[in-house]
């Protein structure tokens, strides 16, 4: 009886060992040890992975002593990317160069997760004037530069040309101000007998755009006081709220629960909406002619927010010089062209790239003009864009403000209350020691 | 399969009730009664064997789990941003919690959710199990369908439910309109967002369904015979026979369900990000934000410690109450 | 074995009850199928049909090609193999280790048993998010990152308290006299475990399988942080790759999701029959 047990057990243990061996063997082999290896981390995706291939091939070819590895960290551009990244940083396995959401650069900088690249820029004689200043601003913290932008798009006004033609309204252009904008949006809004929106004139636009256009701001120049309680900011907040609640030309919370603004636009239910150029990835599927225009002018100035795709250098990197070379290439004109040209959706972070044909002549689907390229470029070239403030505690500040903005859009607070409450909360954060 | 009940039969057919299982056994807080006499040599040998068999878990706990748990607990007394070394702050995080209205609000949200969804889920799983505990044609397919929502991939869930809960054209509001009720704005409404999530949770009863189905097999049929002889209707039969016999399983589900509900995080994250206006700011969501977005891992750990204590207290409460309403086949009080 | 006599009830009443039962179950099934139907419907649409408003359940033209497109956009064959390997490895580990530990907690008396059981239960109540980073640091130091080791090895050390709990409760219901009789015959504890308790526990083990398989099949975050190379990815990680920086390929994502669910469904459907059958055995009268 003992013998029988042993044999059966042996078979099972043997099977288990075989499975174990298969698991270990399934792990990839290490890379060669002669060259310096550096890795670049980004969430990745089906299309994105493909888009990076030519970039890495070109880099490895032109830099024979460095092997650059594309390290997609998976999980989509979703919360898990951040968790993954931070766990790896803590565990000492982070990529040498990586992408992080732009609001977090200052926080990472403050906590020495990343290193400033001023010295590398000088040593490598990198010219910064080809980059858009607005993008670079989000990398400046405590008088140093902490990263380079790999892409990044301002927000422009996408519009449904067919709906405009139908209503007999001229397409948006540089003469538009709040008044004209509102008029057009009102004319383009249709509701059924029940008051439900059949078609809406415009998307909400980011609240901060309206605040800036009215002359307000989030933080003052020194970054130590919140200005959301000031009259200009409140005026901006009022306009934002009025679009939804007073004039009812923008989607209400209920409308948004049915469809996102992006989807509404694609369904032909939204005549205009403010989006980054990357939204083209979805909008190119539209079944109507569309284009983009620069955002309307506010009472004080023209201003919208721009996205940025940060590339930063890990402080724990074993090969910072080689890592910088990779960062430099990714953000170079050629690197950007290699990556962006195939799909065409991102907006390059370099002035020269934005003036090249592969960018300016881009068309897709039923796009009806060059606005989808030039509107974005003009905004950023003319300096009509800004990024979120660089503050190490930006995520917390942003969350606090968003709560107030939610209340504003729900109609639970007046613009004055919203601005003052937000300013109070933010000032509390700013007063706390880091 | 019996979790709490046991109706073992000796080989000669005589049933002999044993005192095994029960709420006390669950926590192992009381010694067994009726232990036969053993020689000290056997006891030592059994002691040895016991430790040997539990060794895998002990090793695993020491190596893989215990360390991280202790670390997380220790971190709660520090200020840690994950990427640098922790800085000791003693009870600072706990004191901060007392001044933090959001932490309390989050605890409230989680508690309300748990208090409503766990009983609802348990009741629904029970009723469904009753309906599926037969061999009518297609019962396997029915069971699989009710199990289906529990295995929908996470990535797809958020967008699916947005459609189902869409105020204008979602299927819930459509069904409500059939009976003349105008459906609310669900996820967009501060009042109805949490109920929406509770509603979503009712679709996750597949696991409890399996446990119930298994448990129903263990209800002795002679009890049903007796009920039939007494002329009991379907309702009375289940109320007086099935329900009492199933109470141990219900207890199991309540405890597991409680623990799971208090740890809900992914759905609110994907669907509402805690909004609108923190109506769905679940406790673990708040913990997550502090840990990974606000660089406050220390505070997040402290919050988790508090949640843990909360869970343990509530669980003990339920187990205490179990003495009143859980029925065991072999009552040996006297 | 006496069954409740149904023959004494009028046949019409029986028929009515059957119809009523089917009606209720059909209605319930329809409701429970809705989320799945929506993903199925999206998976068969064109990308631009996804945004049509009001949403349409049935696509104008069924795009069967979304399925091969989605499944070839990424090496899902490889991912499936990986996931099976991973889930299989974990389930084997769990079955072995959890049952051993459950045996210790239920059939043996030893010092510290109750205290340790309490600790085990307590670990159930600790949210995994909080041990995520410390555990990652631990496995980093061991050099196990980018392998399957951190995911599979702990399974062989009973890292799942829920299954230990489940099996322990089940083991408690098996009559002690079997142990005693075996011991009198001179059997060692391991033999009691392996040759008496385990065979009698098939239903419980099947239940563990039913719970463990989908859980491991769909596991996301843990696998995400430990697996960096694409070749090691599982199917649920693969699904997340359809979410790009600026947009998501909904139709492909849904097609892949539906395809990925099928194995789990089939496993469940097959197991649930055996499972219910199997348990009409242990220690029951009638």
mmCIF file of C-alpha atoms in Angstrom, chain A residues 18-27, chain C residues 78-93 148 151-152 156 213 216-217 231-232 234:
data_model
loop_
_atom_site.group_PDB
_atom_site.id
_atom_site.type_symbol
_atom_site.label_atom_id
_atom_site.label_comp_id
_atom_site.label_asym_id
_atom_site.label_seq_id
_atom_site.Cartn_x
_atom_site.Cartn_y
_atom_site.Cartn_z
ATOM 1 C CA UNK A 18 6.865 19.859 -15.133
ATOM 2 C CA UNK A 19 4.343 22.647 -14.881
ATOM 3 C CA UNK A 20 6.788 24.621 -12.789
ATOM 4 C CA UNK A 21 9.531 24.083 -15.301
ATOM 5 C CA UNK A 22 7.262 25.224 -18.095
ATOM 6 C CA UNK A 23 6.444 28.366 -16.181
ATOM 7 C CA UNK A 24 10.058 29.232 -15.607
ATOM 8 C CA UNK A 25 11.030 28.391 -19.149
ATOM 9 C CA UNK A 26 8.268 30.635 -20.367
ATOM 10 C CA UNK A 27 10.077 33.627 -18.963
ATOM 11 C CA UNK C 78 -0.346 32.838 -26.723
ATOM 12 C CA UNK C 79 -2.190 34.756 -24.062
ATOM 13 C CA UNK C 80 -4.697 31.938 -23.661
ATOM 14 C CA UNK C 81 -1.902 29.459 -23.271
ATOM 15 C CA UNK C 82 -0.289 31.695 -20.677
ATOM 16 C CA UNK C 83 -3.525 32.162 -18.793
ATOM 17 C CA UNK C 84 -4.236 28.441 -18.760
ATOM 18 C CA UNK C 85 -0.752 27.776 -17.511
ATOM 19 C CA UNK C 86 -1.064 30.364 -14.816
ATOM 20 C CA UNK C 87 -4.589 29.472 -13.745
ATOM 21 C CA UNK C 88 -3.822 25.778 -13.939
ATOM 22 C CA UNK C 89 -0.678 26.145 -11.874
ATOM 23 C CA UNK C 90 -2.481 28.168 -9.278
ATOM 24 C CA UNK C 91 -5.432 25.798 -9.058
ATOM 25 C CA UNK C 92 -3.206 22.799 -8.597
ATOM 26 C CA UNK C 93 -1.316 24.639 -5.895
ATOM 27 C CA UNK C 148 5.160 33.858 -13.138
ATOM 28 C CA UNK C 151 1.763 34.504 -8.965
ATOM 29 C CA UNK C 152 2.077 30.748 -8.757
ATOM 30 C CA UNK C 156 1.319 26.274 -3.232
ATOM 31 C CA UNK C 213 -10.946 29.231 -12.420
ATOM 32 C CA UNK C 216 -7.650 33.455 -12.041
ATOM 33 C CA UNK C 217 -8.763 33.729 -15.616
ATOM 34 C CA UNK C 231 4.918 37.477 -24.216
ATOM 35 C CA UNK C 232 3.929 36.704 -20.667
ATOM 36 C CA UNK C 234 -2.661 36.882 -19.856
#
